[in-house]
Amino acid sequence: MIYPRVALIGLGLIASSMYWAMKRAGEAGHVTGYARSQETRDTARRIGLCDQVFDSLQETVRDADLVVLAVPVGAMGAVARDIAPHLKPGCTVTDVGSVKRQVIEDVGPHLPEGVHFVPAHPLAGTEHSGPESGFATLFDNRWCLLVPPEGSDADAVERLGRFWRALGSNIDVMDPDHHDLVLAVTSHCPHLIAYTMVGVADDLRRVTDSEVIKYSAAGFRDFTRIAASDPTMWRDVFLSNKDATLEILGRFTEELFALQRAIRTGDGEQLHAYFTRTRAIRRGILEAGQDTSAPDFGRVKVER
Ligand SMILES: NC(=O)c1ccc[n+]([C@@H]2O[C@H](COP(=O)([O-])OP(=O)(O)OC[C@H]3O[C@@H](n4cnc5c(N)ncnc54)[C@H](O)[C@@H]3O)[C@@H](O)[C@H]2O)c1
Ligand SMILES: O=C(O)C(=O)C[C@]1(C(=O)O)C=C[C@@H](O)C=C1
């Protein structure tokens, strides 16, 4: 058992998937759980999510060897402050937040000496949220990035890496600022663009009546899937990764204007060259063996 006792804080998509993946791997020694709302705690108890669900944060983390913060990034700091006096000396605290620099700044200062803090980010998810949305295979063959602050204990980092490998992930270590920039390109801005496109379609609804829904083509459907993601989680992501998101959006709008101009001036050559370049990116991802099937995870019934 890599961690005999694990505490999960925030029983949503990621924490519940971790629980089922731990069970599958034989890594669920004793798992405690806490969620803020009574309704979520009741659901967790009903579906057997965690060995014990507590009504207080303090009881949940007491004796835990690994504490996982799986709440929206804007809530990490307050949770860290509340659990800090109750942590077992020598334990590891980790998080699964989509943004790393802000979480390190919010959580780190609250943790007592002798507690190891190893931030992490599993690059896997769906548009679904809540305790019933998780499944054991979510992390299979997906990256989990470990983002240890400077001076982190090497053994604690190595141990968390082993844990995520047992849950099915591939591991890489990354610097927090680099992480936030990369994720702004690969995840955060694409989400914002999807939210925007679906918002535009919604604004046009009055003009097009229900045709937007009726004739929804595959490209737009994919946007609606992404745009159905949890509003609290994504509000927090953009507020916490402000600089990198704004940097990438600046570049995005420059490119968009260039393409807009090519369409207006009838510059087919420019459009064709651009689309040829971007097509190669997708082929590169497939050749690298990356699993691109994530969008289907939310639609299929999966075994817990
Ligand atoms: N959904 C994804 O695709 C995905 C992927 C990787 C990482 N993440 C990150 O994982 C974290 C959890 O996301 P999720 O998708 O599991 O979300 P979720 O909405 O499914 O679950 C979040 C849980 O946190 C609880 N919560 C919210 N505020 C709280 C607070 N102040 N105190 C205690 N509990 C609180 C909610 O009630 C819920 O149980 C987020 O930080 C997110 O950025 C999400
Ligand atoms: O597949 C999805 O639904 C996701 O959006 C998952 C996704 C992503 O952008 O890839 C979303 C946020 C994360 O922090 C990690 C993964």
mmCIF file of C-alpha atoms and ligand atoms in Angstrom:
data_model
loop_
_atom_site.group_PDB
_atom_site.id
_atom_site.type_symbol
_atom_site.label_atom_id
_atom_site.label_comp_id
_atom_site.label_asym_id
_atom_site.label_seq_id
_atom_site.Cartn_x
_atom_site.Cartn_y
_atom_site.Cartn_z
ATOM 1 C CA MET A 1 0.000 0.000 0.000
ATOM 2 C CA ILE A 2 1.631 3.275 -1.096
ATOM 3 C CA TYR A 3 -0.505 5.317 1.348
ATOM 4 C CA PRO A 4 -2.332 3.198 3.952
ATOM 5 C CA ARG A 5 -4.765 6.032 4.776
ATOM 6 C CA VAL A 6 -6.012 8.533 2.180
ATOM 7 C CA ALA A 7 -8.359 11.500 2.779
ATOM 8 C CA LEU A 8 -10.338 12.947 -0.144
ATOM 9 C CA ILE A 9 -11.616 16.515 0.283
ATOM 10 C CA GLY A 10 -14.334 17.509 -2.220
ATOM 11 C CA LEU A 11 -16.156 14.437 -3.543
ATOM 12 C CA GLY A 12 -16.633 15.349 -7.204
ATOM 13 C CA LEU A 13 -15.526 13.925 -10.550
ATOM 14 C CA ILE A 14 -11.817 13.776 -9.777
ATOM 15 C CA ALA A 15 -11.966 12.565 -6.150
ATOM 16 C CA SER A 16 -14.577 9.901 -6.940
ATOM 17 C CA SER A 17 -12.576 8.692 -9.954
ATOM 18 C CA MET A 18 -9.499 8.508 -7.716
ATOM 19 C CA TYR A 19 -11.419 6.379 -5.230
ATOM 20 C CA TRP A 20 -12.606 3.896 -7.866
ATOM 21 C CA ALA A 21 -9.134 3.822 -9.447
ATOM 22 C CA MET A 22 -7.553 3.188 -6.003
ATOM 23 C CA LYS A 23 -9.987 0.305 -5.452
ATOM 24 C CA ARG A 24 -9.156 -1.161 -8.841
ATOM 25 C CA ALA A 25 -5.426 -0.906 -8.119
ATOM 26 C CA GLY A 26 -5.739 -2.431 -4.646
ATOM 27 C CA GLU A 27 -4.447 0.876 -3.273
ATOM 28 C CA ALA A 28 -7.495 1.813 -1.187
ATOM 29 C CA GLY A 29 -6.332 0.924 2.310
ATOM 30 C CA HIS A 30 -8.615 3.148 4.339
ATOM 31 C CA VAL A 31 -10.140 6.084 2.458
ATOM 32 C CA THR A 32 -12.013 8.877 4.221
ATOM 33 C CA GLY A 33 -14.001 11.573 2.462
ATOM 34 C CA TYR A 34 -15.503 14.979 3.090
ATOM 35 C CA ALA A 35 -17.740 17.205 0.974
ATOM 36 C CA ARG A 36 -19.112 20.586 1.934
ATOM 37 C CA SER A 37 -22.757 19.848 1.278
ATOM 38 C CA GLN A 38 -24.864 17.361 3.210
ATOM 39 C CA GLU A 39 -26.440 16.241 -0.058
ATOM 40 C CA THR A 40 -23.060 15.241 -1.547
ATOM 41 C CA ARG A 41 -22.072 13.432 1.657
ATOM 42 C CA ASP A 42 -25.375 11.532 1.616
ATOM 43 C CA THR A 43 -24.899 10.575 -2.031
ATOM 44 C CA ALA A 44 -21.346 9.414 -1.318
ATOM 45 C CA ARG A 45 -22.567 7.206 1.536
ATOM 46 C CA ARG A 46 -25.363 5.806 -0.626
ATOM 47 C CA ILE A 47 -23.065 4.797 -3.514
ATOM 48 C CA GLY A 48 -20.246 3.526 -1.279
ATOM 49 C CA LEU A 49 -17.817 6.258 -2.230
ATOM 50 C CA CYS A 50 -15.075 6.124 0.462
ATOM 51 C CA ASP A 51 -14.849 3.778 3.437
ATOM 52 C CA GLN A 52 -15.993 6.553 5.750
ATOM 53 C CA VAL A 53 -17.582 9.901 4.928
ATOM 54 C CA PHE A 54 -17.252 12.460 7.720
ATOM 55 C CA ASP A 55 -19.246 15.616 8.408
ATOM 56 C CA SER A 56 -16.104 17.548 9.382
ATOM 57 C CA LEU A 57 -12.830 18.287 7.643
ATOM 58 C CA GLN A 58 -10.879 17.728 10.846
ATOM 59 C CA GLU A 59 -12.003 14.134 11.346
ATOM 60 C CA THR A 60 -11.465 13.366 7.663
ATOM 61 C CA VAL A 61 -7.760 14.259 7.610
ATOM 62 C CA ARG A 62 -6.813 12.968 11.064
ATOM 63 C CA ASP A 63 -4.365 10.028 10.655
ATOM 64 C CA ALA A 64 -4.268 10.373 6.846
ATOM 65 C CA ASP A 65 -0.938 9.651 5.113
ATOM 66 C CA LEU A 66 -2.137 11.411 1.955
ATOM 67 C CA VAL A 67 -4.638 14.283 1.884
ATOM 68 C CA VAL A 68 -6.047 15.136 -1.562
ATOM 69 C CA LEU A 69 -7.582 18.574 -2.093
ATOM 70 C CA ALA A 70 -10.091 18.070 -4.921
ATOM 71 C CA VAL A 71 -12.126 21.269 -4.643
ATOM 72 C CA PRO A 72 -12.320 24.205 -7.096
ATOM 73 C CA VAL A 73 -8.978 26.068 -7.170
ATOM 74 C CA GLY A 74 -10.498 29.159 -5.525
ATOM 75 C CA ALA A 75 -11.412 27.082 -2.447
ATOM 76 C CA MET A 76 -8.014 25.375 -1.909
ATOM 77 C CA GLY A 77 -6.548 28.032 0.404
ATOM 78 C CA ALA A 78 -9.484 28.045 2.833
ATOM 79 C CA VAL A 79 -9.548 24.236 2.998
ATOM 80 C CA ALA A 80 -5.773 24.139 3.664
ATOM 81 C CA ARG A 81 -6.186 26.675 6.480
ATOM 82 C CA ASP A 82 -8.950 24.606 8.089
ATOM 83 C CA ILE A 83 -7.171 21.238 7.919
ATOM 84 C CA ALA A 84 -3.672 22.484 8.838
ATOM 85 C CA PRO A 85 -3.878 22.037 12.643
ATOM 86 C CA HIS A 86 -5.239 18.485 12.247
ATOM 87 C CA LEU A 87 -2.704 17.004 9.813
ATOM 88 C CA LYS A 88 -0.546 14.064 10.849
ATOM 89 C CA PRO A 89 3.156 15.043 10.994
ATOM 90 C CA GLY A 90 5.018 13.646 7.976
ATOM 91 C CA CYS A 91 1.900 13.284 5.824
ATOM 92 C CA THR A 92 1.678 14.484 2.232
ATOM 93 C CA VAL A 93 -0.869 17.053 1.090
ATOM 94 C CA THR A 94 -1.552 17.158 -2.629
ATOM 95 C CA ASP A 95 -4.137 18.849 -4.830
ATOM 96 C CA VAL A 96 -5.577 18.133 -8.271
ATOM 97 C CA GLY A 97 -6.289 21.732 -9.279
ATOM 98 C CA SER A 98 -6.137 22.834 -12.897
ATOM 99 C CA VAL A 99 -3.946 25.845 -12.011
ATOM 100 C CA LYS A 100 -0.726 25.485 -10.034
ATOM 101 C CA ARG A 101 1.015 28.804 -9.174
ATOM 102 C CA GLN A 102 -2.027 30.301 -7.426
ATOM 103 C CA VAL A 103 -2.750 27.064 -5.551
ATOM 104 C CA ILE A 104 0.867 26.853 -4.338
ATOM 105 C CA GLU A 105 0.623 30.445 -3.073
ATOM 106 C CA ASP A 106 -2.762 29.848 -1.434
ATOM 107 C CA VAL A 107 -2.071 26.466 0.180
ATOM 108 C CA GLY A 108 1.677 26.402 0.961
ATOM 109 C CA PRO A 109 1.757 29.066 3.698
ATOM 110 C CA HIS A 110 -0.921 27.290 5.763
ATOM 111 C CA LEU A 111 0.832 23.912 6.006
ATOM 112 C CA PRO A 112 2.900 23.180 9.102
ATOM 113 C CA GLU A 113 6.570 22.239 9.057
ATOM 114 C CA GLY A 114 7.028 18.511 8.525
ATOM 115 C CA VAL A 115 4.030 18.162 6.205
ATOM 116 C CA HIS A 116 4.991 17.602 2.544
ATOM 117 C CA PHE A 117 3.127 19.566 -0.095
ATOM 118 C CA VAL A 118 3.248 18.052 -3.596
ATOM 119 C CA PRO A 119 0.805 19.738 -6.010
ATOM 120 C CA ALA A 120 -0.383 17.627 -8.941
ATOM 121 C CA HIS A 121 -2.683 17.889 -11.939
ATOM 122 C CA PRO A 122 -4.215 14.864 -13.662
ATOM 123 C CA LEU A 123 -4.838 15.840 -17.295
ATOM 124 C CA ALA A 124 -8.079 13.946 -17.512
ATOM 125 C CA GLY A 125 -11.690 14.908 -17.076
ATOM 126 C CA THR A 126 -15.125 15.113 -18.562
ATOM 127 C CA GLU A 127 -17.825 17.793 -18.617
ATOM 128 C CA HIS A 128 -19.597 16.013 -15.755
ATOM 129 C CA SER A 129 -19.210 16.835 -12.081
ATOM 130 C CA GLY A 130 -20.297 15.587 -8.676
ATOM 131 C CA PRO A 131 -19.873 12.352 -6.696
ATOM 132 C CA GLU A 132 -21.701 10.134 -9.189
ATOM 133 C CA SER A 133 -19.683 11.201 -12.224
ATOM 134 C CA GLY A 134 -16.429 9.387 -11.410
ATOM 135 C CA PHE A 135 -15.108 6.150 -12.898
ATOM 136 C CA ALA A 136 -12.018 3.991 -12.388
ATOM 137 C CA THR A 137 -10.507 4.316 -15.863
ATOM 138 C CA LEU A 138 -10.501 8.126 -16.060
ATOM 139 C CA PHE A 139 -6.733 8.426 -15.553
ATOM 140 C CA ASP A 140 -5.640 5.477 -17.693
ATOM 141 C CA ASN A 141 -2.846 6.432 -20.068
ATOM 142 C CA ARG A 142 -3.323 10.137 -19.290
ATOM 143 C CA TRP A 143 -0.640 12.446 -17.956
ATOM 144 C CA CYS A 144 -0.517 13.468 -14.338
ATOM 145 C CA LEU A 145 1.814 16.428 -13.852
ATOM 146 C CA LEU A 146 3.597 16.761 -10.524
ATOM 147 C CA VAL A 147 4.444 20.373 -9.760
ATOM 148 C CA PRO A 148 6.555 20.374 -6.575
ATOM 149 C CA PRO A 149 7.564 23.777 -5.191
ATOM 150 C CA GLU A 150 11.295 24.406 -4.857
ATOM 151 C CA GLY A 151 12.848 22.485 -1.956
ATOM 152 C CA SER A 152 10.205 19.720 -1.940
ATOM 153 C CA ASP A 153 11.126 16.406 -0.364
ATOM 154 C CA ALA A 154 12.284 14.100 -3.198
ATOM 155 C CA ASP A 155 10.908 10.957 -1.495
ATOM 156 C CA ALA A 156 7.473 12.551 -1.083
ATOM 157 C CA VAL A 157 7.443 13.472 -4.803
ATOM 158 C CA GLU A 158 8.559 9.996 -5.837
ATOM 159 C CA ARG A 159 5.909 8.365 -3.634
ATOM 160 C CA LEU A 160 3.099 10.492 -5.085
ATOM 161 C CA GLY A 161 4.350 9.628 -8.581
ATOM 162 C CA ARG A 162 4.108 5.921 -7.740
ATOM 163 C CA PHE A 163 0.564 6.478 -6.453
ATOM 164 C CA TRP A 164 -0.593 8.180 -9.672
ATOM 165 C CA ARG A 165 1.082 5.476 -11.749
ATOM 166 C CA ALA A 166 -0.924 2.884 -9.814
ATOM 167 C CA LEU A 167 -4.064 4.851 -10.750
ATOM 168 C CA GLY A 168 -3.142 4.443 -14.439
ATOM 169 C CA SER A 169 -1.387 7.743 -15.232
ATOM 170 C CA ASN A 170 1.910 8.602 -16.816
ATOM 171 C CA ILE A 171 3.960 11.037 -14.748
ATOM 172 C CA ASP A 172 5.915 14.156 -15.604
ATOM 173 C CA VAL A 173 7.348 16.850 -13.353
ATOM 174 C CA MET A 174 6.862 20.500 -14.282
ATOM 175 C CA ASP A 175 7.579 23.980 -13.007
ATOM 176 C CA PRO A 176 4.379 25.840 -11.854
ATOM 177 C CA ASP A 177 4.626 28.828 -14.223
ATOM 178 C CA HIS A 178 5.416 26.611 -17.177
ATOM 179 C CA HIS A 179 2.480 24.371 -16.224
ATOM 180 C CA ASP A 180 0.100 27.339 -16.157
ATOM 181 C CA LEU A 181 1.251 28.577 -19.570
ATOM 182 C CA VAL A 182 1.038 25.147 -21.204
ATOM 183 C CA LEU A 183 -2.422 24.515 -19.742
ATOM 184 C CA ALA A 184 -3.607 27.962 -20.832
ATOM 185 C CA VAL A 185 -2.868 26.811 -24.416
ATOM 186 C CA THR A 186 -4.076 23.223 -24.223
ATOM 187 C CA SER A 187 -7.044 23.484 -21.870
ATOM 188 C CA HIS A 188 -8.029 26.866 -20.460
ATOM 189 C CA CYS A 189 -8.284 28.946 -23.651
ATOM 190 C CA PRO A 190 -9.954 26.126 -25.619
ATOM 191 C CA HIS A 191 -12.612 26.028 -22.898
ATOM 192 C CA LEU A 192 -13.098 29.794 -23.099
ATOM 193 C CA ILE A 193 -13.429 29.615 -26.880
ATOM 194 C CA ALA A 194 -16.018 26.836 -26.582
ATOM 195 C CA TYR A 195 -17.970 28.827 -23.978
ATOM 196 C CA THR A 196 -17.886 31.841 -26.312
ATOM 197 C CA MET A 197 -19.009 29.948 -29.425
ATOM 198 C CA VAL A 198 -21.918 28.360 -27.599
ATOM 199 C CA GLY A 199 -22.817 31.783 -26.178
ATOM 200 C CA VAL A 200 -22.823 33.245 -29.713
ATOM 201 C CA ALA A 201 -25.114 30.444 -30.902
ATOM 202 C CA ASP A 202 -27.393 31.092 -27.952
ATOM 203 C CA ASP A 203 -27.551 34.816 -28.790
ATOM 204 C CA LEU A 204 -28.528 33.877 -32.354
ATOM 205 C CA ARG A 205 -31.235 31.520 -31.160
ATOM 206 C CA ARG A 206 -33.871 34.181 -31.532
ATOM 207 C CA VAL A 207 -32.917 34.592 -35.198
ATOM 208 C CA THR A 208 -32.465 30.927 -36.044
ATOM 209 C CA ASP A 209 -35.171 29.578 -33.758
ATOM 210 C CA SER A 210 -34.359 25.985 -32.749
ATOM 211 C CA GLU A 211 -32.206 25.274 -35.806
ATOM 212 C CA VAL A 212 -29.017 25.600 -33.785
ATOM 213 C CA ILE A 213 -30.049 22.567 -31.776
ATOM 214 C CA LYS A 214 -31.738 20.677 -34.593
ATOM 215 C CA TYR A 215 -28.918 20.945 -37.126
ATOM 216 C CA SER A 216 -26.100 20.942 -34.628
ATOM 217 C CA ALA A 217 -23.077 19.584 -36.498
ATOM 218 C CA ALA A 218 -20.292 17.573 -34.909
ATOM 219 C CA GLY A 219 -17.927 20.530 -34.456
ATOM 220 C CA PHE A 220 -20.521 22.559 -32.575
ATOM 221 C CA ARG A 221 -21.614 19.534 -30.555
ATOM 222 C CA ASP A 222 -18.039 19.125 -29.325
ATOM 223 C CA PHE A 223 -18.087 22.780 -28.267
ATOM 224 C CA THR A 224 -21.347 22.267 -26.360
ATOM 225 C CA ARG A 225 -19.829 19.320 -24.502
ATOM 226 C CA ILE A 226 -16.910 21.446 -23.329
ATOM 227 C CA ALA A 227 -19.196 24.407 -22.593
ATOM 228 C CA ALA A 228 -21.285 22.200 -20.299
ATOM 229 C CA SER A 229 -18.354 21.936 -17.842
ATOM 230 C CA ASP A 230 -18.783 23.054 -14.249
ATOM 231 C CA PRO A 231 -19.200 26.879 -14.011
ATOM 232 C CA THR A 232 -17.594 27.190 -10.558
ATOM 233 C CA MET A 233 -14.533 25.193 -11.532
ATOM 234 C CA TRP A 234 -13.979 27.210 -14.711
ATOM 235 C CA ARG A 235 -14.667 30.588 -13.130
ATOM 236 C CA ASP A 236 -11.903 29.779 -10.648
ATOM 237 C CA VAL A 237 -9.520 28.549 -13.365
ATOM 238 C CA PHE A 238 -9.708 31.826 -15.286
ATOM 239 C CA LEU A 239 -9.461 34.016 -12.192
ATOM 240 C CA SER A 240 -6.451 32.001 -10.949
ATOM 241 C CA ASN A 241 -4.583 31.734 -14.247
ATOM 242 C CA LYS A 242 -5.214 35.282 -15.372
ATOM 243 C CA ASP A 243 -1.804 36.244 -16.808
ATOM 244 C CA ALA A 244 -1.187 33.119 -18.892
ATOM 245 C CA THR A 245 -4.776 33.073 -20.164
ATOM 246 C CA LEU A 246 -4.628 36.726 -21.220
ATOM 247 C CA GLU A 247 -1.252 36.150 -22.926
ATOM 248 C CA ILE A 248 -2.617 33.254 -24.986
ATOM 249 C CA LEU A 249 -5.923 35.016 -25.743
ATOM 250 C CA GLY A 250 -3.913 37.962 -27.099
ATOM 251 C CA ARG A 251 -2.112 35.651 -29.492
ATOM 252 C CA PHE A 252 -5.365 33.903 -30.356
ATOM 253 C CA THR A 253 -7.122 37.128 -31.349
ATOM 254 C CA GLU A 254 -4.135 38.146 -33.533
ATOM 255 C CA GLU A 255 -4.383 34.857 -35.418
ATOM 256 C CA LEU A 256 -8.153 35.133 -35.629
ATOM 257 C CA PHE A 257 -7.883 38.594 -37.181
ATOM 258 C CA ALA A 258 -5.320 37.288 -39.703
ATOM 259 C CA LEU A 259 -7.690 34.488 -40.734
ATOM 260 C CA GLN A 260 -10.617 36.899 -40.813
ATOM 261 C CA ARG A 261 -8.626 39.094 -43.192
ATOM 262 C CA ALA A 262 -7.720 36.082 -45.378
ATOM 263 C CA ILE A 263 -11.428 35.234 -45.693
ATOM 264 C CA ARG A 264 -12.376 38.832 -46.502
ATOM 265 C CA THR A 265 -9.632 39.207 -49.138
ATOM 266 C CA GLY A 266 -10.228 35.714 -50.565
ATOM 267 C CA ASP A 267 -6.717 34.538 -49.736
ATOM 268 C CA GLY A 268 -7.340 30.801 -50.160
ATOM 269 C CA GLU A 269 -3.641 30.020 -50.165
ATOM 270 C CA GLN A 270 -3.199 31.423 -46.680
ATOM 271 C CA LEU A 271 -6.210 29.532 -45.362
ATOM 272 C CA HIS A 272 -5.077 26.270 -46.972
ATOM 273 C CA ALA A 273 -1.511 26.618 -45.644
ATOM 274 C CA TYR A 274 -2.845 27.370 -42.143
ATOM 275 C CA PHE A 275 -5.205 24.409 -42.059
ATOM 276 C CA THR A 276 -2.472 22.099 -43.405
ATOM 277 C CA ARG A 277 -0.196 23.161 -40.548
ATOM 278 C CA THR A 278 -2.877 22.586 -37.903
ATOM 279 C CA ARG A 279 -3.880 19.205 -39.340
ATOM 280 C CA ALA A 280 -0.312 18.021 -38.707
ATOM 281 C CA ILE A 281 -0.735 18.793 -34.984
ATOM 282 C CA ARG A 282 -3.590 16.307 -34.654
ATOM 283 C CA ARG A 283 -1.603 13.664 -36.534
ATOM 284 C CA GLY A 284 1.357 14.312 -34.243
ATOM 285 C CA ILE A 285 -0.838 13.722 -31.178
ATOM 286 C CA LEU A 286 -2.136 10.437 -32.592
ATOM 287 C CA GLU A 287 1.367 9.269 -33.553
ATOM 288 C CA ALA A 288 2.618 10.048 -30.039
ATOM 289 C CA GLY A 289 0.033 7.528 -28.799
ATOM 290 C CA GLN A 290 -1.939 10.068 -26.767
ATOM 291 C CA ASP A 291 -5.444 8.966 -25.930
ATOM 292 C CA THR A 292 -7.801 11.364 -27.678
ATOM 293 C CA SER A 293 -10.933 9.490 -26.749
ATOM 294 C CA ALA A 294 -11.654 11.557 -23.612
ATOM 295 C CA PRO A 295 -14.760 13.219 -25.077
ATOM 296 C CA ASP A 296 -16.457 9.839 -25.197
ATOM 297 C CA PHE A 297 -15.855 9.069 -21.545
ATOM 298 C CA GLY A 298 -18.799 11.135 -20.461
ATOM 299 C CA ARG A 299 -21.191 9.497 -22.870
ATOM 300 C CA VAL A 300 -20.533 5.835 -22.303
ATOM 301 C CA LYS A 301 -21.673 3.890 -19.303
ATOM 302 C CA VAL A 302 -18.498 2.889 -17.546
ATOM 303 C CA GLU A 303 -17.893 0.265 -14.971
ATOM 304 C CA ARG A 304 -16.898 1.604 -11.570
HETATM 305 N N1 LIG B 1 -13.262 18.296 -14.207
HETATM 306 C C1 LIG B 1 -12.112 18.175 -14.827
HETATM 307 O O1 LIG B 1 -12.074 17.949 -16.036
HETATM 308 C C2 LIG B 1 -10.833 18.336 -14.028
HETATM 309 C C3 LIG B 1 -9.675 17.714 -14.506
HETATM 310 C C4 LIG B 1 -8.498 17.844 -13.762
HETATM 311 C C5 LIG B 1 -8.485 18.600 -12.599
HETATM 312 N N2 LIG B 1 -9.627 19.221 -12.191
HETATM 313 C C6 LIG B 1 -9.571 20.007 -10.955
HETATM 314 O O2 LIG B 1 -10.008 19.164 -9.912
HETATM 315 C C7 LIG B 1 -10.684 19.913 -8.902
HETATM 316 C C8 LIG B 1 -12.043 19.278 -8.665
HETATM 317 O O3 LIG B 1 -12.761 19.270 -9.868
HETATM 318 P P1 LIG B 1 -13.966 18.252 -10.137
HETATM 319 O O4 LIG B 1 -14.139 18.197 -11.604
HETATM 320 O O5 LIG B 1 -13.783 17.017 -9.355
HETATM 321 O O6 LIG B 1 -15.148 19.128 -9.530
HETATM 322 P P2 LIG B 1 -16.599 18.712 -8.995
HETATM 323 O O7 LIG B 1 -17.448 19.924 -9.147
HETATM 324 O O8 LIG B 1 -17.049 17.442 -9.592
HETATM 325 O O9 LIG B 1 -16.294 18.478 -7.434
HETATM 326 C C9 LIG B 1 -15.832 19.489 -6.598
HETATM 327 C C10 LIG B 1 -16.240 19.170 -5.170
HETATM 328 O O10 LIG B 1 -15.733 20.181 -4.297
HETATM 329 C C11 LIG B 1 -16.753 20.589 -3.398
HETATM 330 N N3 LIG B 1 -16.488 21.967 -2.953
HETATM 331 C C12 LIG B 1 -16.641 23.103 -3.621
HETATM 332 N N4 LIG B 1 -16.251 24.143 -2.872
HETATM 333 C C13 LIG B 1 -15.855 23.639 -1.693
HETATM 334 C C14 LIG B 1 -15.350 24.200 -0.489
HETATM 335 N N5 LIG B 1 -15.193 25.515 -0.353
HETATM 336 N N6 LIG B 1 -15.020 23.363 0.512
HETATM 337 C C15 LIG B 1 -15.193 22.040 0.416
HETATM 338 N N7 LIG B 1 -15.673 21.442 -0.708
HETATM 339 C C16 LIG B 1 -15.995 22.249 -1.735
HETATM 340 C C17 LIG B 1 -18.026 20.457 -4.224
HETATM 341 O O11 LIG B 1 -19.151 20.404 -3.430
HETATM 342 C C18 LIG B 1 -17.737 19.135 -4.953
HETATM 343 O O12 LIG B 1 -18.042 18.046 -4.114
HETATM 344 C C19 LIG B 1 -10.736 21.347 -9.392
HETATM 345 O O13 LIG B 1 -9.723 22.082 -8.764
HETATM 346 C C20 LIG B 1 -10.443 21.236 -10.883
HETATM 347 O O14 LIG B 1 -9.781 22.394 -11.355
HETATM 348 C C21 LIG B 1 -10.803 19.070 -12.857
HETATM 349 O O1 LIG B 2 -12.160 16.290 -21.462
HETATM 350 C C1 LIG B 2 -12.596 17.206 -20.779
HETATM 351 O O2 LIG B 2 -13.775 17.324 -20.545
HETATM 352 C C2 LIG B 2 -11.668 18.177 -20.206
HETATM 353 O O3 LIG B 2 -11.879 19.307 -20.438
HETATM 354 C C3 LIG B 2 -10.588 17.740 -19.332
HETATM 355 C C4 LIG B 2 -9.528 18.764 -19.037
HETATM 356 C C5 LIG B 2 -8.926 19.263 -20.365
HETATM 357 O O4 LIG B 2 -8.996 20.427 -20.694
HETATM 358 O O5 LIG B 2 -8.344 18.400 -21.049
HETATM 359 C C6 LIG B 2 -10.106 19.899 -18.280
HETATM 360 C C7 LIG B 2 -9.507 20.474 -17.226
HETATM 361 C C8 LIG B 2 -8.378 19.879 -16.605
HETATM 362 O O6 LIG B 2 -7.747 20.551 -15.657
HETATM 363 C C9 LIG B 2 -7.836 18.722 -17.203
HETATM 364 C C10 LIG B 2 -8.467 18.124 -18.243
#
